[in-house]
Short mmCIF file of C-alpha atoms in Angstrom, two decimals:
data_model
loop_
_atom_site.label_atom_id
_atom_site.label_comp_id
_atom_site.label_asym_id
_atom_site.label_seq_id
_atom_site.Cartn_x
_atom_site.Cartn_y
_atom_site.Cartn_z
CA UNK G 119 88.49 58.62 137.30
CA UNK G 120 91.11 57.18 139.65
CA UNK G 121 93.92 59.21 141.23
CA UNK G 122 96.57 58.19 138.68
CA UNK G 123 94.42 59.22 135.76
CA UNK G 124 93.62 62.53 137.45
CA UNK G 125 97.34 63.15 137.90
CA UNK G 126 97.98 62.46 134.23
CA UNK G 127 95.13 64.74 133.16
CA UNK G 128 96.39 67.63 135.29
CA UNK G 129 99.91 67.20 134.01
CA UNK G 130 98.76 67.03 130.39
CA UNK G 131 96.74 70.22 130.83
CA UNK G 132 99.65 72.07 132.44
CA UNK G 133 97.70 72.61 135.65
CA UNK G 134 98.90 72.73 139.23
CA UNK G 135 96.60 72.08 142.19
CA UNK G 136 96.33 73.45 145.71
CA UNK G 137 94.16 73.16 148.83
CA UNK G 138 93.45 75.73 151.50
CA UNK G 139 92.04 74.50 154.79
CA UNK G 140 90.55 77.69 156.23
CA UNK G 141 89.65 75.98 159.52
CA UNK G 142 93.28 75.09 160.25
CA UNK G 143 94.63 77.98 158.10
CA UNK G 144 96.89 75.58 156.22
CA UNK G 145 97.85 75.72 152.55
CA UNK G 146 98.92 72.63 150.57
CA UNK G 147 100.88 73.33 147.36
CA UNK G 148 101.34 70.52 144.85
CA UNK G 149 104.58 69.84 143.03
CA UNK G 150 103.04 70.97 139.75
CA UNK G 151 101.90 74.27 141.26
CA UNK G 152 105.41 74.75 142.67
CA UNK G 153 106.86 74.32 139.16
CA UNK G 154 104.46 76.93 137.78
CA UNK G 155 104.75 79.55 140.53
CA UNK G 156 108.07 78.92 142.25
CA UNK G 157 106.27 78.62 145.60
CA UNK G 158 107.74 75.68 147.60
CA UNK G 159 105.70 72.48 147.44
CA UNK G 160 104.16 70.96 150.54
CA UNK G 161 102.14 72.12 153.51
CA UNK G 162 102.64 75.59 154.98
CA UNK G 163 100.81 78.16 157.12
CA UNK G 164 98.28 80.01 154.94
CA UNK G 165 98.48 83.17 157.06
CA UNK G 166 94.89 83.99 156.13
CA UNK G 167 95.87 83.85 152.45
CA UNK G 168 98.87 86.14 152.81
CA UNK G 169 101.24 83.24 152.12
CA UNK G 170 100.33 83.56 148.42
CA UNK G 171 99.21 87.19 148.41
CA UNK G 172 102.80 88.39 148.77
CA UNK G 173 103.56 86.96 145.30
CA UNK G 174 100.68 88.72 143.54
CA UNK G 175 101.86 91.67 141.44
CA UNK G 176 101.30 94.89 143.46
CA UNK G 177 99.26 96.46 140.65
CA UNK G 178 96.88 93.48 140.57
CA UNK G 179 96.68 92.80 144.32
CA UNK G 180 93.75 95.13 145.25
CA UNK G 181 91.48 93.71 142.58
CA UNK G 182 92.53 90.14 143.40
CA UNK G 183 91.84 90.59 147.13
CA UNK G 184 88.47 92.20 146.45
CA UNK G 185 87.45 89.32 144.20
CA UNK G 186 88.65 86.69 146.66
CA UNK G 187 86.77 88.32 149.51
CA UNK G 188 83.54 88.21 147.54
CA UNK G 189 84.13 84.64 146.36
CA UNK G 190 84.78 83.31 149.84
CA UNK G 191 81.45 84.70 150.95
CA UNK G 192 79.42 82.16 149.00
CA UNK G 193 79.80 78.48 148.21
CA UNK G 194 80.59 77.71 144.61
CA UNK G 195 83.20 78.14 141.88
CA UNK G 196 85.39 81.20 141.49
CA UNK G 197 88.04 82.30 139.00
CA UNK G 198 90.71 84.99 138.85
CA UNK G 199 93.46 86.08 136.46
CA UNK G 200 96.39 88.15 137.62
CA UNK G 201 100.12 88.68 137.35
CA UNK G 202 102.29 86.80 139.80
CA UNK G 203 105.91 87.41 140.73
CA UNK G 204 107.55 83.98 140.92
CA UNK G 205 108.81 83.13 144.38
CA UNK G 206 112.12 81.65 143.14
CA UNK G 207 113.50 83.88 140.38
CA UNK G 208 111.31 87.01 140.54
CA UNK G 209 109.97 86.65 137.00
CA UNK G 210 106.48 88.03 136.39
CA UNK G 211 103.99 85.58 134.87
CA UNK G 212 100.26 85.61 134.22
CA UNK G 213 98.25 82.93 136.05
CA UNK G 214 94.65 81.82 136.17
CA UNK G 215 93.19 80.36 139.35
CA UNK G 216 89.94 78.43 139.53
CA UNK G 217 88.62 76.95 142.74
CA UNK G 218 85.62 75.62 144.60
CA UNK G 219 84.65 76.93 148.03
CA UNK G 220 83.10 74.48 150.49
CA UNK G 221 81.19 75.72 153.54
CA UNK G 222 81.48 74.24 157.03
CA UNK G 223 78.64 73.26 159.36
CA UNK G 224 78.64 76.78 160.75
CA UNK G 225 77.91 78.22 157.31
CA UNK G 226 81.34 79.79 156.98
CA UNK G 227 83.95 78.99 154.29
CA UNK G 228 85.91 75.95 155.44
CA UNK G 229 87.85 74.61 152.45
CA UNK G 230 89.07 75.74 149.03
CA UNK G 231 90.26 73.30 146.37
CA UNK G 232 91.62 74.73 143.17
CA UNK G 233 93.94 74.65 140.21
CA UNK G 234 96.39 77.17 138.81
CA UNK G 235 97.56 77.61 135.21
CA UNK G 236 100.29 79.69 133.57
CA UNK G 237 98.51 81.81 130.92
CA UNK G 238 101.43 84.10 130.10
CA UNK G 239 101.56 83.04 126.45
CA UNK G 240 97.87 83.77 125.93
CA UNK G 241 98.17 87.16 127.59
CA UNK G 242 101.15 88.07 125.44
CA UNK G 243 99.16 87.14 122.33
CA UNK G 244 96.22 89.23 123.54
CA UNK G 245 98.44 92.23 124.19
CA UNK G 246 100.09 91.78 120.80
CA UNK G 247 96.68 91.62 119.14
CA UNK G 248 95.54 94.77 120.94
CA UNK G 249 98.74 96.53 119.90
CA UNK G 250 98.17 95.51 116.28
CA UNK G 251 94.57 96.71 116.41
CA UNK G 252 95.65 100.05 117.83
CA UNK G 253 98.35 100.31 115.15
CA UNK G 254 95.83 99.42 112.43
CA UNK G 255 93.40 102.01 113.77
CA UNK G 256 96.18 104.61 113.70
CA UNK G 257 97.15 103.71 110.13
CA UNK G 258 93.58 103.73 108.86
CA UNK G 259 93.02 107.18 110.35
CA UNK G 260 96.27 108.40 108.79
CA UNK G 261 95.24 107.02 105.38
CA UNK G 262 91.78 108.59 105.65
CA UNK G 263 93.33 111.90 106.65
CA UNK G 264 95.71 111.70 103.68
CA UNK G 265 92.84 110.90 101.31
CA UNK G 266 90.81 113.80 102.71
CA UNK G 267 93.75 116.16 102.25
CA UNK G 268 94.33 114.93 98.70
CA UNK G 269 90.67 115.46 97.85
CA UNK G 270 90.59 118.96 99.31
CA UNK G 271 93.85 120.08 97.72
CA UNK G 272 92.95 118.56 94.34
CA UNK G 273 89.51 120.21 94.40
CA UNK G 274 90.98 123.64 95.18
CA UNK G 275 93.17 123.49 92.09
CA UNK G 276 90.82 122.03 89.46
CA UNK G 277 88.20 123.85 87.45
CA UNK G 278 85.87 120.99 86.48
CA UNK G 279 84.39 117.86 88.03
CA UNK G 280 85.89 115.72 85.25
CA UNK G 281 89.37 117.08 85.92
CA UNK G 282 88.98 116.59 89.67
CA UNK G 283 87.87 112.97 89.29
CA UNK G 284 90.75 112.13 86.95
CA UNK G 285 93.43 113.78 89.10
CA UNK G 286 92.09 112.55 92.41
CA UNK G 287 91.63 108.97 91.14
CA UNK G 288 95.22 108.86 89.91
CA UNK G 289 96.62 110.14 93.20
CA UNK G 290 94.43 107.75 95.16
CA UNK G 291 95.68 104.83 93.07
CA UNK G 292 99.30 105.85 93.70
CA UNK G 293 98.58 105.93 97.42
CA UNK G 294 96.88 102.53 97.13
CA UNK G 295 99.87 101.00 95.33
CA UNK G 296 102.24 102.10 98.09
CA UNK G 297 99.91 100.75 100.79
CA UNK G 298 99.59 97.46 98.91
CA UNK G 299 103.36 97.02 98.97
CA UNK G 300 103.55 98.02 102.64
CA UNK G 301 100.82 95.56 103.57
CA UNK G 302 102.66 92.74 101.80
CA UNK G 303 105.72 93.57 103.91
CA UNK G 304 103.62 93.79 107.11
CA UNK G 305 104.13 97.56 107.12
CA UNK G 306 107.83 97.21 107.80
CA UNK G 307 108.89 99.00 104.62
CA UNK G 308 108.50 99.23 100.84
CA UNK G 309 111.29 98.87 98.28
CA UNK G 310 112.06 101.89 96.09
CA UNK G 311 112.33 99.56 93.09
CA UNK G 312 108.82 98.22 93.72
CA UNK G 313 107.37 101.72 94.08
CA UNK G 314 108.95 102.78 90.79
CA UNK G 315 107.84 99.58 89.05
CA UNK G 316 104.27 100.00 90.33
CA UNK G 317 104.07 103.45 88.76
CA UNK G 318 106.04 102.93 85.54
CA UNK G 319 105.87 99.18 84.90
CA UNK G 320 102.78 99.24 82.69
CA UNK G 321 102.70 102.92 81.79
CA UNK G 322 104.91 103.03 78.71
CA UNK G 323 106.65 99.70 77.96
CA UNK G 324 110.02 100.27 76.33
CA UNK G 325 110.09 103.96 77.22
CA UNK G 326 111.01 103.70 80.89
CA UNK G 327 114.06 102.37 82.71
CA UNK G 328 115.03 102.37 86.36
CA UNK G 329 117.95 101.14 88.41
CA UNK G 330 119.36 101.40 91.91
CA UNK G 331 120.39 99.40 94.96
CA UNK G 332 118.00 97.56 97.24
CA UNK G 333 116.52 100.24 99.46
CA UNK G 334 113.48 100.19 101.72
CA UNK G 335 111.43 103.15 102.90
CA UNK G 336 109.27 103.73 105.94
CA UNK G 337 105.48 103.82 105.35
CA UNK G 338 105.41 107.61 105.46
CA UNK G 339 108.29 107.97 103.01
CA UNK G 340 106.89 105.25 100.72
CA UNK G 341 103.56 107.06 100.40
CA UNK G 342 105.34 110.35 99.71
CA UNK G 343 107.60 108.87 97.03
CA UNK G 344 104.71 107.02 95.39
CA UNK G 345 102.71 110.25 95.07
CA UNK G 346 105.74 112.12 93.75
CA UNK G 347 106.39 109.46 91.11
CA UNK G 348 102.74 109.57 90.12
CA UNK G 349 102.83 113.34 89.61
CA UNK G 350 105.99 113.09 87.52
CA UNK G 351 104.58 110.23 85.46
CA UNK G 352 101.27 112.00 84.89
CA UNK G 353 103.04 115.13 83.66
CA UNK G 354 105.31 113.03 81.45
CA UNK G 355 102.31 111.32 79.82
CA UNK G 356 100.37 114.56 79.30
CA UNK G 357 103.12 116.99 78.33
CA UNK G 358 106.55 115.38 78.58
CA UNK G 359 108.66 112.52 77.30
CA UNK G 360 105.96 109.85 77.50
CA UNK G 361 103.65 111.89 75.28
CA UNK G 362 105.90 111.05 72.32
CA UNK G 363 106.93 107.63 70.94
CA UNK G 364 110.62 108.59 71.00
CA UNK G 365 110.49 109.89 74.56
CA UNK G 366 112.15 108.17 77.46
CA UNK G 367 112.17 108.36 81.28
CA UNK G 368 115.12 107.13 83.31
CA UNK G 369 114.93 106.81 87.10
CA UNK G 370 118.02 106.23 89.23
CA UNK G 371 118.57 106.12 92.97
CA UNK G 372 121.57 105.66 95.26
CA UNK G 373 122.47 105.66 98.94
CA UNK G 374 123.74 108.97 100.32
CA UNK G 375 125.05 108.36 103.81
CA UNK G 376 122.03 107.38 105.87
CA UNK G 377 119.50 108.52 103.27
CA UNK G 378 119.18 108.31 99.50
CA UNK G 379 118.91 110.40 96.34
CA UNK G 380 116.56 109.63 93.43
CA UNK G 381 116.70 111.32 90.02
CA UNK G 382 114.05 111.43 87.32
CA UNK G 383 115.31 112.39 83.85
CA UNK G 384 113.17 112.78 80.72
CA UNK G 385 114.51 112.90 77.18
CA UNK G 386 113.33 112.61 73.58
CA UNK G 387 110.00 114.31 74.17
CA UNK G 388 108.64 117.68 73.08
CA UNK G 389 110.46 120.84 74.07
CA UNK G 390 109.67 121.62 77.70
CA UNK G 391 108.30 124.93 78.94
CA UNK G 392 107.93 125.79 82.63
CA UNK G 393 104.27 125.58 83.70
CA UNK G 394 102.34 128.86 83.61
CA UNK G 395 100.15 127.89 86.57
CA UNK G 396 101.20 126.07 89.71
CA UNK G 397 98.86 123.18 90.47
CA UNK G 398 98.69 120.90 93.48
CA UNK G 399 101.07 118.50 91.73
CA UNK G 400 103.80 121.13 91.69
CA UNK G 401 103.15 122.01 95.32
CA UNK G 402 103.22 118.33 96.28
CA UNK G 403 106.53 117.76 94.51
CA UNK G 404 108.34 120.89 95.63
CA UNK G 405 107.09 121.19 99.21
CA UNK G 406 105.28 118.12 100.55
CA UNK G 407 107.57 115.42 99.17
CA UNK G 408 110.77 116.96 100.53
CA UNK G 409 109.34 117.39 104.01
CA UNK G 410 107.87 113.89 104.10
CA UNK G 411 111.23 112.44 103.03
CA UNK G 412 113.16 114.53 105.57
CA UNK G 413 115.09 116.00 102.68
CA UNK G 414 114.45 118.31 99.72
CA UNK G 415 113.16 118.24 96.15
CA UNK G 416 114.40 119.97 93.01
CA UNK G 417 112.35 120.09 89.79
CA UNK G 418 113.87 121.66 86.67
CA UNK G 419 111.97 122.20 83.41
CA UNK G 420 114.92 121.83 81.08
CA UNK G 421 114.31 122.30 77.33
CA UNK G 422 115.30 118.69 76.64
CA UNK G 423 113.08 117.22 79.34
CA UNK G 424 111.98 117.49 82.94
CA UNK G 425 114.64 116.68 85.54
CA UNK G 426 113.77 116.02 89.18
CA UNK G 427 115.99 115.21 92.12
CA UNK G 428 114.56 113.91 95.38
CA UNK G 429 116.83 113.76 98.40
CA UNK G 430 115.81 111.91 101.55
CA UNK G 431 117.27 111.84 105.03
CA UNK G 432 118.03 108.82 107.18
CA UNK G 433 114.58 108.82 108.90
CA UNK G 434 112.99 107.91 105.54
CA UNK G 435 114.98 104.67 105.22
CA UNK G 436 113.73 101.46 106.85
CA UNK G 437 115.59 98.20 107.61
CA UNK G 438 115.06 95.33 105.22
CA UNK G 439 111.74 93.66 106.22
CA UNK G 440 111.64 89.97 107.11
CA UNK G 441 108.94 89.56 104.45
CA UNK G 442 109.82 91.17 101.12
CA UNK G 443 107.03 90.99 98.52
CA UNK G 444 107.69 90.26 94.89
CA UNK G 445 107.91 93.14 92.46
CA UNK G 446 104.41 94.27 91.44
CA UNK G 447 104.37 92.52 88.07
CA UNK G 448 100.60 92.29 88.23
CA UNK G 449 100.30 96.00 87.41
CA UNK G 450 101.04 95.10 83.80
CA UNK G 451 97.84 93.01 83.68
CA UNK G 452 95.70 95.82 85.03
CA UNK G 453 93.17 97.28 82.66
CA UNK G 454 94.24 100.87 81.97
CA UNK G 455 91.58 102.65 80.01
CA UNK G 456 92.41 105.61 77.83
CA UNK G 457 90.04 108.56 77.73
CA UNK G 458 88.37 107.75 74.41
CA UNK G 459 84.85 108.79 75.41
CA UNK G 460 82.19 107.02 77.43
CA UNK G 461 81.76 103.26 77.10
CA UNK G 462 78.77 101.99 75.12
CA UNK G 463 77.06 99.05 76.84
CA UNK G 464 73.61 99.52 75.31
CA UNK G 465 71.62 96.29 75.36
CA UNK G 466 74.16 94.32 77.41
CA UNK G 467 73.31 92.51 80.65
CA UNK G 468 76.07 92.90 83.26
CA UNK G 469 76.24 91.12 86.60
CA UNK G 470 77.80 93.07 89.50
CA UNK G 471 79.23 91.10 92.44
CA UNK G 472 80.63 93.48 95.05
CA UNK G 473 80.35 93.40 98.85
CA UNK G 474 80.96 97.14 99.40
CA UNK G 475 77.48 98.62 99.10
CA UNK G 476 78.49 102.18 98.17
CA UNK G 477 80.94 100.96 95.53
CA UNK G 478 78.35 98.53 94.14
CA UNK G 479 75.83 101.36 93.82
CA UNK G 480 78.41 103.54 92.07
CA UNK G 481 79.23 100.70 89.66
CA UNK G 482 75.52 100.17 89.02
CA UNK G 483 75.06 103.85 88.18
CA UNK G 484 78.10 103.94 85.90
CA UNK G 485 77.13 100.80 83.97
CA UNK G 486 73.50 101.89 83.71
CA UNK G 487 74.55 105.28 82.34
CA UNK G 488 76.59 103.41 79.72
CA UNK G 489 73.40 101.61 78.66
CA UNK G 490 73.74 98.27 80.44
CA UNK G 491 71.01 96.34 82.20
CA UNK G 492 72.51 95.63 85.60
CA UNK G 493 71.98 92.19 87.15
CA UNK G 494 72.21 92.52 90.93
CA UNK G 495 74.25 93.90 92.55
CA UNK G 496 75.00 90.77 94.56
CA UNK G 497 76.68 91.47 97.90
CA UNK G 498 77.06 87.87 99.11
CA UNK G 499 78.28 84.68 97.44
CA UNK G 500 74.86 83.01 97.74
CA UNK G 501 73.17 86.03 96.14
CA UNK G 502 75.58 85.90 93.22
CA UNK G 503 75.13 82.15 92.69
CA UNK G 504 71.33 82.58 92.71
CA UNK G 505 71.56 85.13 89.86
CA UNK G 506 73.55 82.88 87.54
CA UNK G 507 70.47 81.32 85.97
CA UNK G 508 69.60 84.67 84.39
CA UNK G 509 70.88 85.76 80.94
CA UNK G 510 74.26 87.44 81.49
CA UNK G 511 76.57 88.94 78.88
CA UNK G 512 79.43 90.00 81.18
CA UNK G 513 80.23 90.37 84.86
CA UNK G 514 82.21 92.53 87.27
CA UNK G 515 83.54 90.49 90.20
CA UNK G 516 85.09 91.48 93.50
CA UNK G 517 87.62 88.78 94.40
CA UNK G 518 86.57 88.57 98.04
CA UNK G 519 83.03 88.72 99.38
CA UNK G 520 83.04 89.31 103.12
CA UNK G 521 85.94 86.90 103.55
CA UNK G 522 84.72 84.34 101.00
CA UNK G 523 86.27 83.75 97.59
CA UNK G 524 84.28 84.63 94.47
CA UNK G 525 85.85 81.64 92.70
CA UNK G 526 82.59 79.58 92.50
CA UNK G 527 80.94 82.43 90.59
CA UNK G 528 83.95 82.86 88.30
CA UNK G 529 84.05 79.12 87.59
CA UNK G 530 80.36 79.04 86.73
CA UNK G 531 80.72 82.02 84.40
CA UNK G 532 83.80 80.51 82.75
CA UNK G 533 81.88 77.28 82.05
CA UNK G 534 79.18 79.33 80.36
CA UNK G 535 81.84 81.31 78.48
CA UNK G 536 80.60 84.56 80.01
CA UNK G 537 83.49 87.07 80.15
CA UNK G 538 84.20 88.89 83.38
CA UNK G 539 86.55 91.46 84.86
CA UNK G 540 87.94 91.44 88.39
CA UNK G 541 87.61 94.74 90.26
CA UNK G 542 89.50 93.98 93.43
CA UNK G 543 91.53 95.40 96.26
CA UNK G 544 93.74 92.31 96.48
CA UNK G 545 97.26 92.82 95.16
CA UNK G 546 98.11 89.40 93.79
CA UNK G 547 101.35 89.32 91.81
CA UNK G 548 100.47 86.41 89.56
CA UNK G 549 97.81 88.10 87.43
CA UNK G 550 94.08 87.61 87.92
CA UNK G 551 92.82 86.10 91.20
CA UNK G 552 92.49 82.32 91.07
CA UNK G 553 94.55 82.14 87.88
CA UNK G 554 91.59 83.05 85.65
CA UNK G 555 92.23 84.59 82.25
CA UNK G 556 90.48 87.87 82.99
CA UNK G 557 91.34 91.57 83.12
CA UNK G 558 92.06 93.04 86.55
CA UNK G 559 91.33 96.54 87.81
CA UNK G 560 92.82 97.32 91.20
CA UNK G 561 91.00 99.32 93.84
CA UNK G 562 90.83 102.22 94.24
CA UNK G 563 89.63 102.77 90.67
CA UNK G 564 87.54 105.09 88.56
CA UNK G 565 84.24 103.34 87.79
CA UNK G 566 84.51 104.51 84.18
CA UNK G 567 87.49 102.16 83.92
CA UNK G 568 85.21 99.25 84.77
CA UNK G 569 82.61 100.26 82.19
CA UNK G 570 85.31 100.60 79.53
CA UNK G 571 86.81 97.22 80.49
CA UNK G 572 83.40 95.53 80.21
CA UNK G 573 82.83 97.17 76.81
CA UNK G 574 86.23 95.84 75.66
CA UNK G 575 85.30 92.33 76.85
CA UNK G 576 82.06 92.42 74.88
CA UNK G 577 83.80 93.67 71.74
CA UNK G 578 86.43 90.93 72.03
CA UNK G 579 83.70 88.31 72.46
#
């Protein structure tokens, strides 16, 4: 490569070059290095390296000097990354230096030739990624702590395993819905309208209405409101307005200074009596929700229907996110199974495709107890494809298998006219994943829902 081509290559790569003649203690800075570092171009006294050392960030200087001292002790290549304070404008940048040390006839370092590169953008990306990972770790731990608390509090106030599973699963799903909306908005906030729609949208079509201005909540407030709405909706279905065909629930919210106020009003249902026993739902509504919203909660058991008022302070309200997800219309396509007894899958052959081992084992147990012969479970795409030559009557598919789409399996089943249900944690708003005509059950779910959904598929077929 001739000199001109070398110059072009260095320029294209964004590299600056330098030479350090240790024998004469002279440093030669190229024009490109000057542009990167702000150090004047040309030849200058190296001052034993101090000519450049004075521009190394003080916090990085000890490590840099230690590394340089070791590198100059042996012939070969050396590299270093550190922060540098530009000589011209004082800005701090990240640079990478790579050089080759050449020894003199006396066996001592005589010459260093090297290049320098501005890596500030890469370092910023790395720091941003580390910040995101730390934030994700914090959120995951918070979610796990919330789930643990929900489980413990639900268990303390239920008298049977069946009741615990039903109550806990519902609360876990409400928490999951809020987190799904927050994830879609990159955890910048969730809209009150979306939280209400996620809870009521498919619960009782024609018996629920809601209205209010565009309003976004912080993650903490969104989770609290989602759980509160779930408790109110569950009570309405079991004992209140939504337990009767003529019943109705109306939800309204409005700005109140820096915060907001939301009201829940039931009408047209059976005559309401105050609860004899206080369960965790009542405690959650009257104590937890108000504190989490930086406000207060009022629940009144009026004869004509339950009335609840939730007030939130300014800390509960978030700015409008840059990314605002669509309203969770997909909830209306979710398979909601009524408690009409255990599913009967006797004699059916059901394929399970699920990459979460514990969940797959739980599904296998549930389907087997319902009488099905379980094919699999398949944890990987290749495993699932290899099982397709076996007789299959129905299938349960996770949408994503360790980062890979389950679409090839779904397409193969569709060609064979084998019905399947998606049991997935992905919150797509356009119905089933991949546009398939198939029921969808969103994680977290009760495995009995899956068994019931499979039984419904087989009956329809």
